[in-house]
Amino acid sequence: MSGELIFYTRPISRGRMVRWMLEEIGAPYEAVIVDELAGGEQAAAYRRLNPIGKVPTIVHNGQAISESPAILLYLAEAYPEANLGPTPATRGDFYRWLFFASGPMEAAMIDHLLGLQIPPERQQTVGYGTFERMVDALEVGIAGRSYVAGDHFTAADLYLAHHIGWGLLLGMLPPRPAFEAYLSPIMARPAGLRARAIDDALAAEPA
């Protein structure tokens, strides 16, 4: 699908995974760096696109899409020639792991990073039960698999690998062999390397 594609981001943010997706797709896009903490007209204008004020957001053909998993799924559907979306046979696994990462996995990792302990009587209230159960479920899901939805790389792998890498880097996941075996080849993809190089260079620029 052609049309103007604008990408609002910061170099150190969840926008990194969306830039990676854009590099995988290969469609031209305009990147706009947004300072989420700044005031003024730029912040006000951005909040009109995304009222919560967080990055990333894309605007495609005049339509604003926020929330990283929604953006990845939207782009996979908007650019089917990139072959990053699910097939009818893989749709179940694709949605399962995309939303596992965006739901219980991220919530459990953030709570773990913040030192929050879920009391036993509240474990049915939170979507992941316990941190350990989430980690074990992730390991079972990816052990021995190159991809989580079929026989090739998809947006679900991009999103899941980003979260595994982020979790390992910040100590929010334990370093299990299955995680590294799944992560290493995905993180070596040329589009991912290009995207990280762009954001790392932006992050190194003087404020």
Coordinates of N, CA and C in Angstrom, one line a residue:
M1 N 0.9 -1.2 0.0 CA 0.0 0.0 0.0 C 0.9 1.2 0.0
S2 N 0.7 2.1 -1.0 CA 1.5 3.3 -1.0 C 0.9 4.4 -0.2
G3 N 1.6 5.5 -0.1 CA 1.0 6.7 0.6 C 2.0 7.2 1.6
E4 N 1.8 8.4 2.0 CA 2.7 9.1 2.9 C 2.8 8.3 4.3
L5 N 4.0 8.1 4.7 CA 4.2 7.4 6.0 C 5.2 8.2 6.9
I6 N 4.6 8.7 8.0 CA 5.4 9.5 8.9 C 5.5 8.7 10.2
F7 N 6.7 8.7 10.8 CA 7.1 7.9 11.9 C 7.6 8.8 13.0
Y8 N 6.8 8.8 14.1 CA 7.2 9.7 15.3 C 7.9 8.8 16.3
T9 N 9.0 9.2 16.8 CA 9.8 8.3 17.6 C 10.9 9.1 18.4
R10 N 11.6 8.4 19.2 CA 12.8 8.8 19.9 C 13.8 7.7 19.7
P11 N 15.1 7.9 19.7 CA 16.1 6.9 19.4 C 16.2 5.8 20.6
I12 N 15.9 6.2 21.8 CA 15.9 5.2 22.9 C 14.5 5.1 23.4
S13 N 13.7 4.2 22.8 CA 12.3 4.0 23.1 C 11.8 2.8 22.4
R14 N 10.5 2.5 22.6 CA 9.9 1.4 21.8 C 9.8 1.7 20.3
G15 N 10.1 2.9 20.0 CA 10.1 3.2 18.6 C 11.2 2.5 17.8
R16 N 12.2 1.9 18.5 CA 13.3 1.2 17.9 C 12.7 0.0 17.1
M17 N 11.7 -0.7 17.7 CA 11.2 -1.9 17.0 C 10.4 -1.5 15.8
V18 N 9.7 -0.3 15.9 CA 8.9 0.1 14.7 C 9.9 0.5 13.6
R19 N 11.0 1.2 13.9 CA 12.0 1.5 12.8 C 12.5 0.2 12.2
W20 N 12.7 -0.8 13.0 CA 13.2 -2.1 12.5 C 12.1 -2.6 11.5
M21 N 10.9 -2.6 11.9 CA 9.8 -3.0 11.0 C 9.8 -2.2 9.7
L22 N 9.9 -0.9 9.8 CA 9.9 -0.1 8.6 C 11.1 -0.4 7.7
E23 N 12.3 -0.7 8.3 CA 13.4 -1.1 7.5 C 13.2 -2.5 6.9
E24 N 12.5 -3.4 7.5 CA 12.2 -4.7 6.9 C 11.2 -4.5 5.7
I25 N 10.3 -3.6 5.9 CA 9.3 -3.4 4.8 C 10.0 -2.7 3.6
G26 N 10.9 -1.8 3.8 CA 11.6 -1.1 2.8 C 10.8 0.0 2.1
A27 N 9.7 0.4 2.7 CA 8.9 1.5 2.2 C 9.5 2.9 2.6
P28 N 9.5 3.9 1.8 CA 10.0 5.2 2.3 C 9.2 5.8 3.4
Y29 N 9.9 6.4 4.4 CA 9.1 7.0 5.5 C 9.9 8.2 6.0
E30 N 9.2 9.1 6.6 CA 9.7 10.3 7.2 C 9.8 10.1 8.7
A31 N 10.9 10.2 9.3 CA 11.0 10.1 10.8 C 11.0 11.4 11.4
V32 N 10.2 11.6 12.5 CA 10.1 12.8 13.3 C 10.5 12.5 14.7
I33 N 11.5 13.1 15.2 CA 12.0 12.9 16.6 C 11.1 13.7 17.5
V34 N 10.5 13.1 18.5 CA 9.6 13.7 19.5 C 10.2 13.6 20.9
D35 N 10.3 14.8 21.5 CA 10.7 14.8 22.9 C 9.4 14.7 23.8
E36 N 9.2 13.6 24.4 CA 8.0 13.4 25.1 C 7.9 14.3 26.3
L37 N 9.0 14.8 26.9 CA 9.0 15.6 28.1 C 8.9 17.1 27.8
A38 N 9.1 17.4 26.5 CA 9.1 18.8 26.2 C 7.7 19.4 26.2
G39 N 7.6 20.6 26.4 CA 6.3 21.3 26.3 C 6.2 22.0 24.9
G40 N 5.3 23.0 24.9 CA 5.3 23.8 23.7 C 4.4 23.2 22.6
E41 N 4.4 23.8 21.4 CA 3.5 23.4 20.3 C 3.8 22.0 19.8
Q42 N 5.1 21.6 19.8 CA 5.4 20.3 19.3 C 4.7 19.2 20.1
A43 N 4.8 19.3 21.4 CA 4.2 18.3 22.3 C 2.7 18.4 22.2
A44 N 2.1 19.6 22.1 CA 0.7 19.7 21.9 C 0.2 19.1 20.6
A45 N 1.0 19.3 19.5 CA 0.6 18.8 18.2 C 0.7 17.2 18.3
Y46 N 1.7 16.7 18.9 CA 1.9 15.3 19.0 C 0.7 14.6 19.8
R47 N 0.3 15.3 20.9 CA -0.8 14.7 21.7 C -2.1 14.7 20.9
R48 N -2.2 15.5 19.9 CA -3.4 15.4 19.1 C -3.4 14.1 18.2
L49 N -2.2 13.6 18.0 CA -2.1 12.3 17.3 C -2.2 11.2 18.2
N50 N -1.6 11.3 19.4 CA -1.6 10.2 20.4 C -1.7 10.9 21.7
P51 N -3.0 10.9 22.3 CA -3.3 11.7 23.5 C -2.4 11.3 24.7
I52 N -1.9 10.0 24.7 CA -1.1 9.6 25.9 C 0.3 10.3 25.8
G53 N 0.7 10.7 24.6 CA 1.9 11.5 24.5 C 3.2 10.6 24.4
K54 N 3.0 9.3 24.3 CA 4.2 8.4 24.2 C 4.5 8.1 22.8
V55 N 5.8 7.8 22.5 CA 6.2 7.3 21.2 C 6.3 5.7 21.3
P56 N 6.1 5.1 20.1 CA 6.0 5.6 18.7 C 4.5 5.8 18.3
T57 N 4.4 6.5 17.2 CA 3.1 6.6 16.5 C 3.5 6.7 15.0
I58 N 2.7 6.1 14.2 CA 2.9 6.4 12.7 C 1.6 7.1 12.2
V59 N 1.8 7.8 11.1 CA 0.7 8.3 10.4 C 0.8 7.8 8.9
H60 N -0.2 7.1 8.5 CA -0.1 6.5 7.1 C -1.4 6.9 6.4
N61 N -1.2 7.6 5.3 CA -2.4 8.1 4.5 C -3.3 8.9 5.4
G62 N -2.8 9.7 6.3 CA -3.6 10.6 7.2 C -4.1 9.9 8.4
Q63 N -3.9 8.6 8.6 CA -4.5 7.8 9.7 C -3.4 7.6 10.8
A64 N -3.6 8.0 12.0 CA -2.7 7.8 13.1 C -2.9 6.5 13.8
I65 N -1.8 5.8 14.0 CA -1.8 4.5 14.6 C -0.7 4.5 15.7
S66 N -1.1 4.2 17.0 CA -0.2 4.2 18.1 C -0.2 2.8 18.7
E67 N 0.6 2.5 19.7 CA 0.8 1.2 20.3 C 1.6 0.3 19.4
S68 N 2.8 0.0 19.9 CA 3.7 -0.7 19.0 C 3.2 -2.0 18.4
P69 N 2.5 -2.9 19.1 CA 2.1 -4.1 18.4 C 1.0 -3.8 17.4
A70 N 0.2 -2.8 17.6 CA -0.8 -2.4 16.6 C -0.1 -1.8 15.4
I71 N 0.9 -1.1 15.6 CA 1.7 -0.5 14.5 C 2.3 -1.6 13.6
L72 N 2.9 -2.6 14.3 CA 3.5 -3.7 13.6 C 2.5 -4.5 12.8
L73 N 1.4 -4.8 13.4 CA 0.3 -5.5 12.7 C -0.2 -4.7 11.6
Y74 N -0.5 -3.4 11.8 CA -1.0 -2.6 10.7 C 0.0 -2.6 9.5
L75 N 1.3 -2.4 9.8 CA 2.3 -2.4 8.7 C 2.4 -3.7 8.0
A76 N 2.3 -4.8 8.7 CA 2.3 -6.1 8.1 C 1.1 -6.3 7.1
E77 N 0.0 -5.7 7.5 CA -1.2 -5.8 6.6 C -1.2 -4.8 5.5
A78 N -0.6 -3.6 5.8 CA -0.6 -2.6 4.7 C 0.5 -2.9 3.7
Y79 N 1.5 -3.6 4.0 CA 2.6 -4.0 3.0 C 2.7 -5.5 2.9
P80 N 1.7 -6.2 2.4 CA 1.8 -7.6 2.4 C 2.9 -8.2 1.6
E81 N 3.5 -7.4 0.6 CA 4.6 -7.9 -0.2 C 5.8 -8.1 0.7
A82 N 5.9 -7.6 1.9 CA 7.0 -7.8 2.8 C 7.0 -9.2 3.4
N83 N 5.8 -9.8 3.4 CA 5.6 -11.2 3.9 C 5.9 -11.2 5.4
L84 N 5.5 -10.3 6.2 CA 5.7 -10.2 7.6 C 4.5 -10.4 8.4
G85 N 3.4 -10.7 7.8 CA 2.1 -11.0 8.5 C 1.8 -12.5 8.5
P86 N 0.7 -12.9 9.2 CA 0.4 -14.3 9.3 C -0.3 -14.8 8.0
T87 N -0.2 -16.1 7.8 CA -1.0 -16.8 6.8 C -2.2 -17.4 7.6
P88 N -3.2 -17.8 6.8 CA -4.3 -18.5 7.5 C -3.9 -19.6 8.5
A89 N -2.9 -20.4 8.1 CA -2.4 -21.5 8.9 C -1.6 -21.1 10.1
T90 N -1.0 -19.9 10.1 CA -0.2 -19.4 11.2 C -0.8 -18.3 12.0
R91 N -2.0 -17.9 11.7 CA -2.6 -16.7 12.3 C -2.7 -16.9 13.8
G92 N -3.0 -18.1 14.3 CA -3.2 -18.4 15.7 C -1.9 -18.2 16.5
D93 N -0.8 -18.8 16.0 CA 0.5 -18.6 16.7 C 1.0 -17.1 16.6
F94 N 0.7 -16.5 15.4 CA 1.2 -15.1 15.2 C 0.5 -14.2 16.3
Y95 N -0.8 -14.3 16.4 CA -1.5 -13.4 17.4 C -1.2 -13.8 18.8
R96 N -1.1 -15.1 19.0 CA -0.8 -15.6 20.4 C 0.5 -14.9 20.9
W97 N 1.6 -15.0 20.1 CA 2.9 -14.6 20.6 C 3.1 -13.1 20.5
L98 N 2.4 -12.4 19.6 CA 2.5 -11.0 19.5 C 1.8 -10.4 20.8
F99 N 0.7 -10.9 21.2 CA 0.0 -10.4 22.3 C 0.5 -11.0 23.6
F100 N 1.1 -12.1 23.6 CA 1.8 -12.6 24.8 C 2.9 -11.6 25.2
A101 N 3.7 -11.2 24.2 CA 4.8 -10.2 24.5 C 4.3 -8.9 24.9
S102 N 3.2 -8.4 24.3 CA 2.7 -7.1 24.6 C 1.9 -7.1 25.9
G103 N 1.4 -8.2 26.3 CA 0.5 -8.3 27.5 C 1.3 -8.9 28.7
P104 N 1.1 -10.2 29.0 CA 1.7 -10.7 30.2 C 3.3 -10.6 30.3
M105 N 3.9 -10.8 29.2 CA 5.4 -10.7 29.2 C 5.9 -9.3 29.6
E106 N 5.4 -8.3 28.9 CA 5.9 -7.0 29.3 C 5.5 -6.6 30.7
A107 N 4.3 -6.9 31.1 CA 3.8 -6.5 32.4 C 4.7 -7.2 33.5
A108 N 4.9 -8.5 33.3 CA 5.7 -9.2 34.3 C 7.1 -8.7 34.4
M109 N 7.7 -8.4 33.2 CA 9.1 -7.8 33.2 C 9.2 -6.5 33.9
I110 N 8.2 -5.6 33.6 CA 8.2 -4.3 34.2 C 8.1 -4.4 35.8
D111 N 7.1 -5.2 36.2 CA 6.9 -5.4 37.6 C 8.2 -6.0 38.3
H112 N 8.8 -6.9 37.6 CA 10.1 -7.5 38.1 C 11.2 -6.4 38.2
L113 N 11.3 -5.6 37.2 CA 12.3 -4.5 37.2 C 12.0 -3.6 38.4
L114 N 10.8 -3.3 38.6 CA 10.4 -2.3 39.7 C 10.4 -3.0 41.1
G115 N 10.7 -4.3 41.1 CA 10.7 -5.0 42.4 C 9.3 -5.2 43.0
L116 N 8.3 -5.2 42.2 CA 6.9 -5.5 42.7 C 6.7 -7.0 42.8
Q117 N 6.2 -7.3 44.0 CA 5.9 -8.7 44.3 C 4.4 -8.9 44.3
I118 N 3.9 -9.9 43.6 CA 2.5 -10.1 43.6 C 2.2 -11.1 44.7
P119 N 1.4 -10.7 45.7 CA 1.1 -11.7 46.7 C 0.3 -12.9 46.2
P120 N 0.4 -14.0 46.8 CA -0.3 -15.2 46.3 C -1.8 -15.1 46.1
E121 N -2.4 -14.3 46.9 CA -3.9 -14.2 46.8 C -4.2 -13.2 45.6
R122 N -3.3 -12.6 45.0 CA -3.5 -11.7 43.9 C -3.0 -12.2 42.6
Q123 N -2.4 -13.4 42.6 CA -1.9 -13.9 41.3 C -2.9 -14.2 40.3
Q124 N -4.1 -14.5 40.6 CA -5.2 -14.7 39.6 C -5.6 -13.3 39.1
T125 N -5.3 -12.2 39.7 CA -5.7 -10.9 39.3 C -4.9 -10.4 38.1
V126 N -3.6 -10.7 38.2 CA -2.6 -10.2 37.2 C -2.6 -11.2 36.0
G127 N -2.4 -10.7 34.8 CA -2.5 -11.5 33.6 C -1.4 -12.6 33.5
Y128 N -0.3 -12.4 34.2 CA 0.8 -13.4 34.1 C 0.9 -14.3 35.2
G129 N 0.1 -14.2 36.3 CA 0.2 -15.1 37.4 C 1.4 -14.8 38.3
T130 N 2.6 -15.3 37.9 CA 3.8 -15.0 38.5 C 4.9 -14.8 37.5
F131 N 5.9 -14.1 37.8 CA 7.0 -13.8 36.9 C 7.6 -15.2 36.4
E132 N 7.8 -16.1 37.3 CA 8.4 -17.4 37.0 C 7.6 -18.1 36.0
R133 N 6.2 -18.1 36.1 CA 5.4 -18.8 35.2 C 5.5 -18.1 33.8
M134 N 5.6 -16.8 33.7 CA 5.7 -16.2 32.4 C 7.0 -16.6 31.8
V135 N 8.1 -16.6 32.5 CA 9.4 -17.0 31.9 C 9.4 -18.4 31.4
D136 N 8.8 -19.3 32.2 CA 8.7 -20.7 31.8 C 7.9 -20.9 30.6
A137 N 6.8 -20.1 30.5 CA 5.9 -20.2 29.3 C 6.6 -19.7 28.1
L138 N 7.4 -18.6 28.2 CA 8.2 -18.1 27.1 C 9.2 -19.1 26.6
E139 N 9.9 -19.8 27.6 CA 10.9 -20.8 27.2 C 10.3 -21.9 26.5
V140 N 9.2 -22.4 27.0 CA 8.5 -23.5 26.3 C 8.1 -23.1 24.9
G141 N 7.6 -21.9 24.7 CA 7.1 -21.5 23.4 C 8.2 -21.3 22.4
I142 N 9.4 -21.0 22.7 CA 10.4 -20.7 21.7 C 11.5 -21.8 21.6
A143 N 11.6 -22.7 22.6 CA 12.7 -23.7 22.6 C 12.6 -24.5 21.4
G144 N 13.8 -24.6 20.7 CA 13.9 -25.4 19.5 C 13.2 -24.8 18.3
R145 N 12.7 -23.6 18.3 CA 12.1 -23.0 17.2 C 12.9 -21.8 16.7
S146 N 12.9 -21.7 15.3 CA 13.5 -20.5 14.7 C 12.6 -19.3 14.7
Y147 N 11.3 -19.6 14.5 CA 10.2 -18.6 14.3 C 9.0 -19.1 15.1
V148 N 8.2 -18.2 15.5 CA 7.0 -18.5 16.4 C 5.8 -18.7 15.5
A149 N 5.7 -18.3 14.3 CA 4.5 -18.4 13.5 C 4.9 -18.9 12.1
G150 N 5.1 -20.2 12.0 CA 5.4 -20.7 10.7 C 6.9 -20.9 10.4
D151 N 7.3 -20.9 9.2 CA 8.6 -21.3 8.8 C 9.5 -20.1 8.4
H152 N 9.0 -18.9 8.6 CA 9.8 -17.7 8.3 C 9.5 -16.6 9.3
F153 N 10.4 -15.6 9.2 CA 10.4 -14.5 10.1 C 9.1 -13.6 9.9
T154 N 8.5 -13.2 10.9 CA 7.3 -12.3 10.8 C 7.4 -11.2 11.9
A155 N 6.4 -10.3 11.8 CA 6.4 -9.2 12.8 C 6.2 -9.7 14.2
A156 N 5.7 -10.9 14.4 CA 5.6 -11.5 15.7 C 7.0 -11.8 16.3
D157 N 7.8 -12.3 15.4 CA 9.2 -12.6 15.8 C 9.9 -11.3 16.2
L158 N 9.7 -10.3 15.3 CA 10.4 -9.0 15.6 C 10.0 -8.4 17.0
Y159 N 8.7 -8.5 17.2 CA 8.2 -7.9 18.5 C 8.7 -8.8 19.7
L160 N 8.6 -10.1 19.6 CA 9.0 -10.9 20.6 C 10.5 -10.9 20.9
A161 N 11.3 -10.9 19.8 CA 12.8 -10.8 19.9 C 13.2 -9.5 20.6
H162 N 12.5 -8.4 20.2 CA 12.8 -7.1 20.8 C 12.6 -7.2 22.3
H163 N 11.5 -7.7 22.7 CA 11.3 -7.8 24.2 C 12.2 -8.8 24.9
I164 N 12.6 -9.8 24.2 CA 13.6 -10.7 24.9 C 14.9 -10.0 25.0
G165 N 15.4 -9.3 23.9 CA 16.6 -8.6 24.0 C 16.6 -7.5 25.0
W166 N 15.5 -6.8 25.1 CA 15.4 -5.7 26.1 C 15.4 -6.3 27.5
G167 N 14.7 -7.4 27.7 CA 14.6 -8.1 29.0 C 16.0 -8.6 29.5
L168 N 16.7 -9.2 28.6 CA 18.1 -9.7 28.9 C 19.0 -8.5 29.2
L169 N 18.9 -7.5 28.4 CA 19.8 -6.3 28.6 C 19.7 -5.7 30.0
L170 N 18.4 -5.5 30.4 CA 18.1 -4.8 31.6 C 17.9 -5.7 32.8
G171 N 18.2 -7.0 32.6 CA 18.1 -8.0 33.7 C 16.6 -8.3 34.1
M172 N 15.7 -8.1 33.2 CA 14.3 -8.4 33.4 C 13.9 -9.8 33.0
L173 N 14.9 -10.5 32.4 CA 14.7 -11.9 32.0 C 16.0 -12.7 32.5
P174 N 15.9 -13.9 32.9 CA 17.1 -14.7 33.2 C 17.7 -15.1 31.9
P175 N 19.1 -15.3 31.9 CA 19.7 -15.7 30.6 C 19.7 -17.2 30.4
R176 N 18.6 -17.6 29.8 CA 18.5 -19.0 29.5 C 18.9 -19.4 28.1
P177 N 19.5 -20.5 27.9 CA 20.0 -20.9 26.5 C 19.0 -20.8 25.4
A178 N 17.7 -21.1 25.7 CA 16.7 -21.1 24.7 C 16.5 -19.7 24.2
F179 N 16.6 -18.7 25.1 CA 16.4 -17.3 24.7 C 17.5 -16.8 23.8
E180 N 18.7 -17.2 24.1 CA 19.8 -16.7 23.2 C 19.8 -17.4 21.9
A181 N 19.4 -18.7 21.9 CA 19.4 -19.5 20.6 C 18.3 -18.9 19.7
Y182 N 17.2 -18.5 20.2 CA 16.1 -17.9 19.4 C 16.5 -16.4 19.0
L183 N 17.1 -15.7 19.9 CA 17.3 -14.3 19.7 C 18.5 -14.0 18.7
S184 N 19.6 -14.7 18.8 CA 20.8 -14.3 18.0 C 20.6 -14.2 16.5
P185 N 20.0 -15.2 15.9 CA 19.9 -15.0 14.4 C 18.9 -13.9 14.0
I186 N 17.9 -13.7 14.8 CA 16.9 -12.7 14.5 C 17.5 -11.3 14.6
M187 N 18.3 -11.1 15.7 CA 18.9 -9.8 15.9 C 20.0 -9.5 14.8
A188 N 20.4 -10.5 14.1 CA 21.5 -10.3 13.1 C 20.9 -10.0 11.7
R189 N 19.6 -9.9 11.6 CA 19.0 -9.6 10.3 C 19.4 -8.2 9.9
P190 N 19.7 -8.1 8.6 CA 20.2 -6.8 8.1 C 19.4 -5.6 8.4
A191 N 18.0 -5.7 8.2 CA 17.2 -4.6 8.5 C 17.2 -4.2 10.0
G192 N 17.3 -5.1 10.9 CA 17.5 -4.8 12.3 C 18.8 -4.1 12.6
L193 N 19.9 -4.6 11.9 CA 21.1 -3.9 12.1 C 21.1 -2.5 11.6
R194 N 20.5 -2.3 10.5 CA 20.4 -0.9 9.9 C 19.6 0.0 10.9
A195 N 18.4 -0.5 11.3 CA 17.6 0.3 12.2 C 18.3 0.6 13.5
R196 N 19.0 -0.3 14.1 CA 19.7 0.0 15.4 C 20.8 1.0 15.1
A197 N 21.5 0.9 14.0 CA 22.6 1.9 13.7 C 22.0 3.3 13.5
I198 N 20.9 3.4 12.9 CA 20.2 4.7 12.8 C 19.9 5.3 14.1
D199 N 19.3 4.5 15.0 CA 18.8 5.0 16.3 C 20.0 5.2 17.2
D200 N 21.0 4.4 17.1 CA 22.2 4.6 17.9 C 22.9 5.9 17.6
A201 N 23.0 6.2 16.3 CA 23.6 7.4 15.8 C 22.8 8.6 16.3
L202 N 21.5 8.6 16.2 CA 20.7 9.7 16.7 C 20.9 9.9 18.2
A203 N 21.0 8.7 19.0 CA 21.1 8.8 20.4 C 22.4 9.5 20.8
A204 N 23.4 9.3 20.0 CA 24.8 9.8 20.3 C 24.9 11.3 19.9
E205 N 23.9 11.9 19.2 CA 24.0 13.3 18.9 C 23.9 14.2 20.1
P206 N 24.6 15.3 20.2 CA 24.4 16.2 21.3 C 23.0 16.7 21.5
A207 N 22.5 16.8 22.7 CA 21.2 17.3 22.9 C 21.0 18.8 22.5

